[in-house]
JSON list of C-alpha atoms in Angstrom, two decimals:
[
{"chain": "A", "resi": 1, "resn": "GLN", "atom": "CA", "xyz": [6.63, -8.25, 27.71]},
{"chain": "A", "resi": 2, "resn": "GLU", "atom": "CA", "xyz": [8.91, -10.69, 25.94]},
{"chain": "A", "resi": 3, "resn": "LEU", "atom": "CA", "xyz": [7.52, -12.67, 23.01]},
{"chain": "A", "resi": 4, "resn": "VAL", "atom": "CA", "xyz": [8.94, -16.12, 22.26]},
{"chain": "A", "resi": 5, "resn": "LEU", "atom": "CA", "xyz": [7.32, -18.58, 19.84]},
{"chain": "A", "resi": 6, "resn": "VAL", "atom": "CA", "xyz": [8.80, -22.01, 19.13]},
{"chain": "A", "resi": 7, "resn": "GLU", "atom": "CA", "xyz": [7.28, -23.81, 16.15]},
{"chain": "A", "resi": 8, "resn": "ASP", "atom": "CA", "xyz": [3.78, -22.57, 16.99]},
{"chain": "A", "resi": 9, "resn": "SER", "atom": "CA", "xyz": [0.95, -23.24, 14.56]},
{"chain": "A", "resi": 10, "resn": "ALA", "atom": "CA", "xyz": [-0.96, -20.42, 12.90]},
{"chain": "A", "resi": 11, "resn": "ASP", "atom": "CA", "xyz": [-3.90, -21.28, 15.18]},
{"chain": "A", "resi": 12, "resn": "GLN", "atom": "CA", "xyz": [-1.73, -20.85, 18.30]},
{"chain": "A", "resi": 13, "resn": "VAL", "atom": "CA", "xyz": [-0.46, -17.47, 17.06]},
{"chain": "A", "resi": 14, "resn": "ILE", "atom": "CA", "xyz": [-4.05, -16.38, 16.28]},
{"chain": "A", "resi": 15, "resn": "LYS", "atom": "CA", "xyz": [-5.14, -17.34, 19.81]},
{"chain": "A", "resi": 16, "resn": "LEU", "atom": "CA", "xyz": [-2.29, -15.24, 21.24]},
{"chain": "A", "resi": 17, "resn": "LEU", "atom": "CA", "xyz": [-3.28, -12.33, 18.98]},
{"chain": "A", "resi": 18, "resn": "GLU", "atom": "CA", "xyz": [-6.92, -12.65, 20.16]},
{"chain": "A", "resi": 19, "resn": "ALA", "atom": "CA", "xyz": [-5.77, -12.41, 23.78]},
{"chain": "A", "resi": 20, "resn": "MET", "atom": "CA", "xyz": [-3.67, -9.31, 23.06]},
{"chain": "A", "resi": 21, "resn": "THR", "atom": "CA", "xyz": [-6.25, -7.45, 20.97]},
{"chain": "A", "resi": 22, "resn": "GLN", "atom": "CA", "xyz": [-9.44, -8.60, 22.73]},
{"chain": "A", "resi": 23, "resn": "LYS", "atom": "CA", "xyz": [-10.84, -9.36, 19.25]},
{"chain": "A", "resi": 24, "resn": "ILE", "atom": "CA", "xyz": [-12.53, -12.51, 18.05]},
{"chain": "A", "resi": 25, "resn": "ILE", "atom": "CA", "xyz": [-10.71, -13.85, 15.01]},
{"chain": "A", "resi": 26, "resn": "LEU", "atom": "CA", "xyz": [-12.84, -15.99, 12.71]},
{"chain": "A", "resi": 27, "resn": "ARG", "atom": "CA", "xyz": [-10.73, -18.63, 10.94]},
{"chain": "A", "resi": 28, "resn": "ARG", "atom": "CA", "xyz": [-11.15, -20.52, 7.72]},
{"chain": "A", "resi": 29, "resn": "GLN", "atom": "CA", "xyz": [-10.50, -24.24, 7.98]},
{"chain": "A", "resi": 30, "resn": "ASP", "atom": "CA", "xyz": [-7.92, -24.22, 5.17]},
{"chain": "A", "resi": 31, "resn": "LEU", "atom": "CA", "xyz": [-5.32, -21.97, 6.83]},
{"chain": "A", "resi": 32, "resn": "PRO", "atom": "CA", "xyz": [-1.76, -22.95, 5.89]},
{"chain": "A", "resi": 33, "resn": "VAL", "atom": "CA", "xyz": [-0.03, -25.49, 8.14]},
{"chain": "A", "resi": 34, "resn": "THR", "atom": "CA", "xyz": [2.95, -23.62, 9.53]},
{"chain": "A", "resi": 35, "resn": "LYS", "atom": "CA", "xyz": [5.56, -23.72, 12.26]},
{"chain": "A", "resi": 36, "resn": "ILE", "atom": "CA", "xyz": [6.17, -20.16, 13.41]},
{"chain": "A", "resi": 37, "resn": "SER", "atom": "CA", "xyz": [9.20, -19.32, 15.53]},
{"chain": "A", "resi": 38, "resn": "PHE", "atom": "CA", "xyz": [10.11, -15.89, 16.87]},
{"chain": "A", "resi": 39, "resn": "ASP", "atom": "CA", "xyz": [12.19, -14.40, 19.68]},
{"chain": "A", "resi": 40, "resn": "SER", "atom": "CA", "xyz": [11.76, -10.70, 20.47]},
{"chain": "A", "resi": 41, "resn": "ARG", "atom": "CA", "xyz": [15.10, -10.72, 22.32]},
{"chain": "A", "resi": 42, "resn": "GLY", "atom": "CA", "xyz": [13.72, -8.38, 24.91]},
{"chain": "A", "resi": 43, "resn": "SER", "atom": "CA", "xyz": [10.61, -6.58, 25.98]},
{"chain": "A", "resi": 44, "resn": "LEU", "atom": "CA", "xyz": [8.03, -5.34, 23.46]},
{"chain": "A", "resi": 45, "resn": "THR", "atom": "CA", "xyz": [5.14, -2.96, 23.92]},
{"chain": "A", "resi": 46, "resn": "LYS", "atom": "CA", "xyz": [1.70, -4.42, 23.32]},
{"chain": "A", "resi": 47, "resn": "ARG", "atom": "CA", "xyz": [1.50, -2.53, 20.00]},
{"chain": "A", "resi": 48, "resn": "GLU", "atom": "CA", "xyz": [4.88, -3.92, 18.87]},
{"chain": "A", "resi": 49, "resn": "ALA", "atom": "CA", "xyz": [3.87, -7.45, 19.89]},
{"chain": "A", "resi": 50, "resn": "VAL", "atom": "CA", "xyz": [0.59, -7.21, 17.94]},
{"chain": "A", "resi": 51, "resn": "LEU", "atom": "CA", "xyz": [2.45, -5.92, 14.86]},
{"chain": "A", "resi": 52, "resn": "ALA", "atom": "CA", "xyz": [4.99, -8.76, 15.18]},
{"chain": "A", "resi": 53, "resn": "LEU", "atom": "CA", "xyz": [2.25, -11.42, 15.40]},
{"chain": "A", "resi": 54, "resn": "GLU", "atom": "CA", "xyz": [0.33, -9.93, 12.46]},
{"chain": "A", "resi": 55, "resn": "SER", "atom": "CA", "xyz": [3.54, -9.82, 10.42]},
{"chain": "A", "resi": 56, "resn": "LEU", "atom": "CA", "xyz": [4.45, -13.40, 11.29]},
{"chain": "A", "resi": 57, "resn": "LEU", "atom": "CA", "xyz": [1.01, -14.59, 10.19]},
{"chain": "A", "resi": 58, "resn": "THR", "atom": "CA", "xyz": [1.25, -12.62, 6.92]},
{"chain": "A", "resi": 59, "resn": "LEU", "atom": "CA", "xyz": [4.75, -13.97, 6.24]},
{"chain": "A", "resi": 60, "resn": "ASN", "atom": "CA", "xyz": [3.38, -17.48, 6.74]},
{"chain": "A", "resi": 61, "resn": "GLY", "atom": "CA", "xyz": [0.45, -17.12, 4.36]},
{"chain": "A", "resi": 62, "resn": "VAL", "atom": "CA", "xyz": [-2.34, -16.00, 6.72]},
{"chain": "A", "resi": 63, "resn": "MET", "atom": "CA", "xyz": [-4.15, -12.75, 5.93]},
{"chain": "A", "resi": 64, "resn": "LEU", "atom": "CA", "xyz": [-6.03, -10.77, 8.58]},
{"chain": "A", "resi": 65, "resn": "THR", "atom": "CA", "xyz": [-8.86, -8.39, 7.77]},
{"chain": "A", "resi": 66, "resn": "ASP", "atom": "CA", "xyz": [-10.75, -6.21, 10.21]},
{"chain": "A", "resi": 67, "resn": "MET", "atom": "CA", "xyz": [-14.48, -6.82, 10.04]},
{"chain": "A", "resi": 68, "resn": "GLY", "atom": "CA", "xyz": [-15.36, -3.90, 12.31]},
{"chain": "A", "resi": 69, "resn": "GLY", "atom": "CA", "xyz": [-16.25, -4.04, 15.97]},
{"chain": "A", "resi": 70, "resn": "ARG", "atom": "CA", "xyz": [-14.76, -6.99, 17.82]},
{"chain": "A", "resi": 71, "resn": "PHE", "atom": "CA", "xyz": [-14.28, -9.27, 14.81]},
{"chain": "A", "resi": 72, "resn": "MET", "atom": "CA", "xyz": [-11.40, -10.03, 12.49]},
{"chain": "A", "resi": 73, "resn": "LYS", "atom": "CA", "xyz": [-11.08, -12.68, 9.80]},
{"chain": "A", "resi": 74, "resn": "ALA", "atom": "CA", "xyz": [-8.09, -14.98, 9.16]},
{"chain": "A", "resi": 75, "resn": "VAL", "atom": "CA", "xyz": [-7.92, -16.54, 5.69]},
{"chain": "A", "resi": 76, "resn": "PRO", "atom": "CA", "xyz": [-5.21, -17.91, 3.40]},
{"chain": "A", "resi": 77, "resn": "ALA", "atom": "CA", "xyz": [-3.27, -15.03, 1.84]},
{"chain": "A", "resi": 78, "resn": "THR", "atom": "CA", "xyz": [-4.23, -15.74, -1.76]},
{"chain": "A", "resi": 79, "resn": "ASN", "atom": "CA", "xyz": [-6.44, -13.55, -3.93]},
{"chain": "A", "resi": 80, "resn": "VAL", "atom": "CA", "xyz": [-6.69, -10.87, -1.26]},
{"chain": "A", "resi": 81, "resn": "ASN", "atom": "CA", "xyz": [-9.32, -8.83, -3.10]},
{"chain": "A", "resi": 82, "resn": "THR", "atom": "CA", "xyz": [-11.79, -11.76, -3.03]},
{"chain": "A", "resi": 83, "resn": "HIS", "atom": "CA", "xyz": [-11.86, -11.68, 0.79]},
{"chain": "A", "resi": 84, "resn": "VAL", "atom": "CA", "xyz": [-13.56, -8.25, 0.83]},
{"chain": "A", "resi": 85, "resn": "PRO", "atom": "CA", "xyz": [-11.11, -6.29, 2.94]},
{"chain": "A", "resi": 86, "resn": "GLN", "atom": "CA", "xyz": [-12.17, -3.08, 4.63]},
{"chain": "A", "resi": 87, "resn": "MET", "atom": "CA", "xyz": [-11.93, 0.01, 2.39]},
{"chain": "A", "resi": 88, "resn": "ILE", "atom": "CA", "xyz": [-9.94, 3.02, 3.61]},
{"chain": "A", "resi": 89, "resn": "ALA", "atom": "CA", "xyz": [-11.61, 6.23, 2.45]},
{"chain": "A", "resi": 90, "resn": "GLY", "atom": "CA", "xyz": [-9.19, 8.88, 3.71]},
{"chain": "A", "resi": 91, "resn": "SER", "atom": "CA", "xyz": [-5.45, 8.86, 4.21]},
{"chain": "A", "resi": 92, "resn": "THR", "atom": "CA", "xyz": [-3.73, 5.74, 5.50]},
{"chain": "A", "resi": 93, "resn": "LEU", "atom": "CA", "xyz": [-0.99, 7.81, 7.10]},
{"chain": "A", "resi": 94, "resn": "GLU", "atom": "CA", "xyz": [-2.91, 8.59, 10.33]},
{"chain": "A", "resi": 95, "resn": "LEU", "atom": "CA", "xyz": [-3.49, 4.89, 11.08]},
{"chain": "A", "resi": 96, "resn": "ASP", "atom": "CA", "xyz": [-1.20, 2.74, 13.22]},
{"chain": "A", "resi": 97, "resn": "ALA", "atom": "CA", "xyz": [0.92, 0.54, 10.98]},
{"chain": "A", "resi": 98, "resn": "SER", "atom": "CA", "xyz": [-0.22, -3.08, 10.78]},
{"chain": "A", "resi": 99, "resn": "GLN", "atom": "CA", "xyz": [-0.08, -6.11, 8.54]},
{"chain": "A", "resi": 100, "resn": "GLN", "atom": "CA", "xyz": [-3.88, -6.26, 8.28]},
{"chain": "A", "resi": 101, "resn": "ILE", "atom": "CA", "xyz": [-5.18, -6.21, 4.73]},
{"chain": "A", "resi": 102, "resn": "TYR", "atom": "CA", "xyz": [-7.13, -3.18, 3.47]},
{"chain": "A", "resi": 103, "resn": "ALA", "atom": "CA", "xyz": [-8.17, -1.74, 0.14]},
{"chain": "A", "resi": 104, "resn": "LYS", "atom": "CA", "xyz": [-7.62, 1.87, -0.93]},
{"chain": "A", "resi": 105, "resn": "LEU", "atom": "CA", "xyz": [-8.58, 3.75, -4.07]},
{"chain": "A", "resi": 106, "resn": "PHE", "atom": "CA", "xyz": [-5.80, 6.08, -5.22]},
{"chain": "A", "resi": 107, "resn": "ARG", "atom": "CA", "xyz": [-6.91, 8.83, -7.63]},
{"chain": "A", "resi": 108, "resn": "PHE", "atom": "CA", "xyz": [-4.39, 10.83, -9.65]},
{"chain": "A", "resi": 109, "resn": "ASP", "atom": "CA", "xyz": [-4.30, 14.43, -10.81]},
{"chain": "A", "resi": 110, "resn": "TYR", "atom": "CA", "xyz": [-1.11, 14.32, -12.87]},
{"chain": "A", "resi": 111, "resn": "LEU", "atom": "CA", "xyz": [0.10, 10.70, -13.12]},
{"chain": "A", "resi": 112, "resn": "ASN", "atom": "CA", "xyz": [-1.49, 8.27, -15.54]},
{"chain": "A", "resi": 113, "resn": "ALA", "atom": "CA", "xyz": [-2.81, 5.40, -13.37]},
{"chain": "A", "resi": 114, "resn": "GLU", "atom": "CA", "xyz": [-1.90, 2.57, -15.73]},
{"chain": "A", "resi": 115, "resn": "GLN", "atom": "CA", "xyz": [1.24, 3.88, -17.45]},
{"chain": "A", "resi": 116, "resn": "SER", "atom": "CA", "xyz": [2.95, 5.74, -14.59]},
{"chain": "A", "resi": 117, "resn": "ALA", "atom": "CA", "xyz": [1.47, 4.97, -11.18]},
{"chain": "A", "resi": 118, "resn": "ALA", "atom": "CA", "xyz": [1.07, 1.18, -11.47]},
{"chain": "A", "resi": 119, "resn": "PRO", "atom": "CA", "xyz": [4.71, 0.54, -12.49]},
{"chain": "A", "resi": 120, "resn": "LEU", "atom": "CA", "xyz": [5.88, 3.00, -9.80]},
{"chain": "A", "resi": 121, "resn": "ILE", "atom": "CA", "xyz": [4.19, 1.11, -6.96]},
{"chain": "A", "resi": 122, "resn": "GLN", "atom": "CA", "xyz": [4.79, -2.43, -8.28]},
{"chain": "A", "resi": 123, "resn": "PRO", "atom": "CA", "xyz": [8.07, -2.99, -6.36]},
{"chain": "A", "resi": 124, "resn": "MET", "atom": "CA", "xyz": [6.38, -2.06, -3.05]},
{"chain": "A", "resi": 125, "resn": "LEU", "atom": "CA", "xyz": [3.50, -4.55, -3.31]},
{"chain": "A", "resi": 126, "resn": "SER", "atom": "CA", "xyz": [3.46, -7.76, -1.33]},
{"chain": "A", "resi": 127, "resn": "GLN", "atom": "CA", "xyz": [3.22, -11.13, -3.05]},
{"chain": "A", "resi": 128, "resn": "ASN", "atom": "CA", "xyz": [-0.53, -11.57, -2.54]},
{"chain": "A", "resi": 129, "resn": "SER", "atom": "CA", "xyz": [-1.59, -7.97, -3.21]},
{"chain": "A", "resi": 130, "resn": "SER", "atom": "CA", "xyz": [-4.00, -6.83, -5.87]},
{"chain": "A", "resi": 131, "resn": "VAL", "atom": "CA", "xyz": [-4.02, -3.75, -8.15]},
{"chain": "A", "resi": 132, "resn": "VAL", "atom": "CA", "xyz": [-7.09, -2.99, -10.23]},
{"chain": "A", "resi": 133, "resn": "PRO", "atom": "CA", "xyz": [-6.83, -0.01, -12.63]},
{"chain": "A", "resi": 134, "resn": "PHE", "atom": "CA", "xyz": [-9.81, 2.26, -13.32]},
{"chain": "A", "resi": 135, "resn": "PRO", "atom": "CA", "xyz": [-8.70, 4.05, -16.52]},
{"chain": "A", "resi": 136, "resn": "LYS", "atom": "CA", "xyz": [-11.79, 6.24, -16.94]},
{"chain": "A", "resi": 137, "resn": "SER", "atom": "CA", "xyz": [-11.40, 7.77, -13.48]},
{"chain": "A", "resi": 138, "resn": "ASN", "atom": "CA", "xyz": [-7.57, 7.62, -13.59]},
{"chain": "A", "resi": 139, "resn": "ALA", "atom": "CA", "xyz": [-7.39, 5.61, -10.37]},
{"chain": "A", "resi": 140, "resn": "LEU", "atom": "CA", "xyz": [-5.97, 2.38, -8.93]},
{"chain": "A", "resi": 141, "resn": "LEU", "atom": "CA", "xyz": [-7.67, 0.15, -6.35]},
{"chain": "A", "resi": 142, "resn": "VAL", "atom": "CA", "xyz": [-4.85, -1.37, -4.30]},
{"chain": "A", "resi": 143, "resn": "THR", "atom": "CA", "xyz": [-5.44, -4.21, -1.82]},
{"chain": "A", "resi": 144, "resn": "ASP", "atom": "CA", "xyz": [-2.48, -4.95, 0.43]},
{"chain": "A", "resi": 145, "resn": "ALA", "atom": "CA", "xyz": [-1.19, -4.80, 4.00]},
{"chain": "A", "resi": 146, "resn": "LEU", "atom": "CA", "xyz": [-1.70, -1.42, 5.66]},
{"chain": "A", "resi": 147, "resn": "VAL", "atom": "CA", "xyz": [2.07, -0.84, 6.01]},
{"chain": "A", "resi": 148, "resn": "ASN", "atom": "CA", "xyz": [2.44, -1.21, 2.23]},
{"chain": "A", "resi": 149, "resn": "LEU", "atom": "CA", "xyz": [-0.54, 1.06, 1.53]},
{"chain": "A", "resi": 150, "resn": "GLN", "atom": "CA", "xyz": [1.11, 3.69, 3.75]},
{"chain": "A", "resi": 151, "resn": "ARG", "atom": "CA", "xyz": [4.39, 3.43, 1.80]},
{"chain": "A", "resi": 152, "resn": "ILE", "atom": "CA", "xyz": [2.51, 3.60, -1.49]},
{"chain": "A", "resi": 153, "resn": "GLU", "atom": "CA", "xyz": [0.54, 6.66, -0.38]},
{"chain": "A", "resi": 154, "resn": "THR", "atom": "CA", "xyz": [3.72, 8.45, 0.72]},
{"chain": "A", "resi": 155, "resn": "ILE", "atom": "CA", "xyz": [5.39, 7.81, -2.65]},
{"chain": "A", "resi": 156, "resn": "LEU", "atom": "CA", "xyz": [2.30, 8.74, -4.68]},
{"chain": "A", "resi": 157, "resn": "ILE", "atom": "CA", "xyz": [1.83, 12.03, -2.81]},
{"chain": "A", "resi": 158, "resn": "GLU", "atom": "CA", "xyz": [5.31, 13.03, -3.97]},
{"chain": "A", "resi": 159, "resn": "ALA", "atom": "CA", "xyz": [5.00, 11.61, -7.49]},
{"chain": "A", "resi": 160, "resn": "ASP", "atom": "CA", "xyz": [1.52, 12.96, -8.36]},
{"chain": "A", "resi": 161, "resn": "GLN", "atom": "CA", "xyz": [2.64, 16.58, -8.68]},
{"chain": "A", "resi": 162, "resn": "ALA", "atom": "CA", "xyz": [2.56, 19.03, -11.55]},
{"chain": "A", "resi": 163, "resn": "GLN", "atom": "CA", "xyz": [5.84, 18.87, -13.44]},
{"chain": "A", "resi": 164, "resn": "ASP", "atom": "CA", "xyz": [7.88, 21.95, -14.16]},
{"chain": "A", "resi": 165, "resn": "VAL", "atom": "CA", "xyz": [7.82, 23.05, -17.78]},
{"chain": "A", "resi": 166, "resn": "ARG", "atom": "CA", "xyz": [11.22, 22.27, -19.25]},
{"chain": "A", "resi": 167, "resn": "GLU", "atom": "CA", "xyz": [10.97, 24.80, -22.07]},
{"chain": "A", "resi": 168, "resn": "SER", "atom": "CA", "xyz": [11.70, 28.47, -21.95]},
{"chain": "A", "resi": 169, "resn": "ILE", "atom": "CA", "xyz": [10.48, 31.21, -24.22]},
{"chain": "A", "resi": 170, "resn": "LYS", "atom": "CA", "xyz": [12.70, 34.13, -25.11]},
{"chain": "A", "resi": 171, "resn": "PHE", "atom": "CA", "xyz": [11.75, 37.26, -27.02]},
{"chain": "A", "resi": 172, "resn": "ILE", "atom": "CA", "xyz": [14.45, 38.71, -29.19]},
{"chain": "A", "resi": 173, "resn": "LYS", "atom": "CA", "xyz": [14.05, 42.17, -30.62]},
{"chain": "A", "resi": 174, "resn": "LEU", "atom": "CA", "xyz": [15.07, 42.29, -34.28]},
{"chain": "A", "resi": 175, "resn": "ASP", "atom": "CA", "xyz": [16.51, 45.60, -35.43]},
{"chain": "A", "resi": 176, "resn": "PHE", "atom": "CA", "xyz": [17.44, 45.03, -39.08]},
{"chain": "A", "resi": 177, "resn": "ILE", "atom": "CA", "xyz": [15.24, 42.18, -40.35]},
{"chain": "A", "resi": 178, "resn": "GLN", "atom": "CA", "xyz": [11.55, 41.30, -40.39]},
{"chain": "A", "resi": 179, "resn": "ALA", "atom": "CA", "xyz": [10.44, 38.48, -38.08]},
{"chain": "A", "resi": 180, "resn": "SER", "atom": "CA", "xyz": [8.88, 36.50, -40.95]},
{"chain": "A", "resi": 181, "resn": "GLU", "atom": "CA", "xyz": [12.15, 36.65, -42.91]},
{"chain": "A", "resi": 182, "resn": "MET", "atom": "CA", "xyz": [14.13, 35.47, -39.88]},
{"chain": "A", "resi": 183, "resn": "GLN", "atom": "CA", "xyz": [11.66, 32.61, -39.40]},
{"chain": "A", "resi": 184, "resn": "ASP", "atom": "CA", "xyz": [12.16, 31.52, -43.01]},
{"chain": "A", "resi": 185, "resn": "ARG", "atom": "CA", "xyz": [15.95, 31.53, -42.53]},
{"chain": "A", "resi": 186, "resn": "ILE", "atom": "CA", "xyz": [15.75, 29.49, -39.28]},
{"chain": "A", "resi": 187, "resn": "GLU", "atom": "CA", "xyz": [13.46, 26.92, -40.79]}
]
C-alpha cells in the first residue's frame, strides 16, 4: 500500500499506526504539535509502513514504548528513561527493527564501560537517549530506539574482545657470557 501524509498531526499519525498494528496507543496530552508530511513514492509492506510511521513520530518528538499486550504509550521524546521503557534481556538482533524505545543493559568482559564503551557508542545515540554507567558491574544501561540498540550491540560485540598481546618474548642462548652480566650491560 502507498503511504502519503500531508501535514498530518501526531495524533492523526498515531491513529493510522493504531489501525495498522491493531494496538491501542495511550497518549499524553502534551505531545508536540507537529505537521508531518511523507510520501512513500510507491507501495510499502505493512512492516515498512509501520517502521516509517514510528520513525516519523520519533523524528517529530514523539516516543513510543511497548507496554506489552495490546497497549503502547506515546509521550514527548524527552528524558526517555523516565518513561519506563520495556527492558530487553537477551539480544536485540533477533527483533524486527523499529523506532520504539527500549532499555538494554550491556555488560563488558574486556572494555571498560565508562572509559571505552560509552565514548564508542556516543555517536550512535539519538538526541533523547540515555546512558547510565554501572562502574561496579562494568555495564551500561542504554535507553534508545531499538534500531540504535541493534547498531550499538553489533559494534560492542566486535569491540568487547580480548586484545592480542603486542609484545613478543625471545630466548637467546648466550655462549660466552653470563646472563646476569649481559643484563647489567643492557641496563
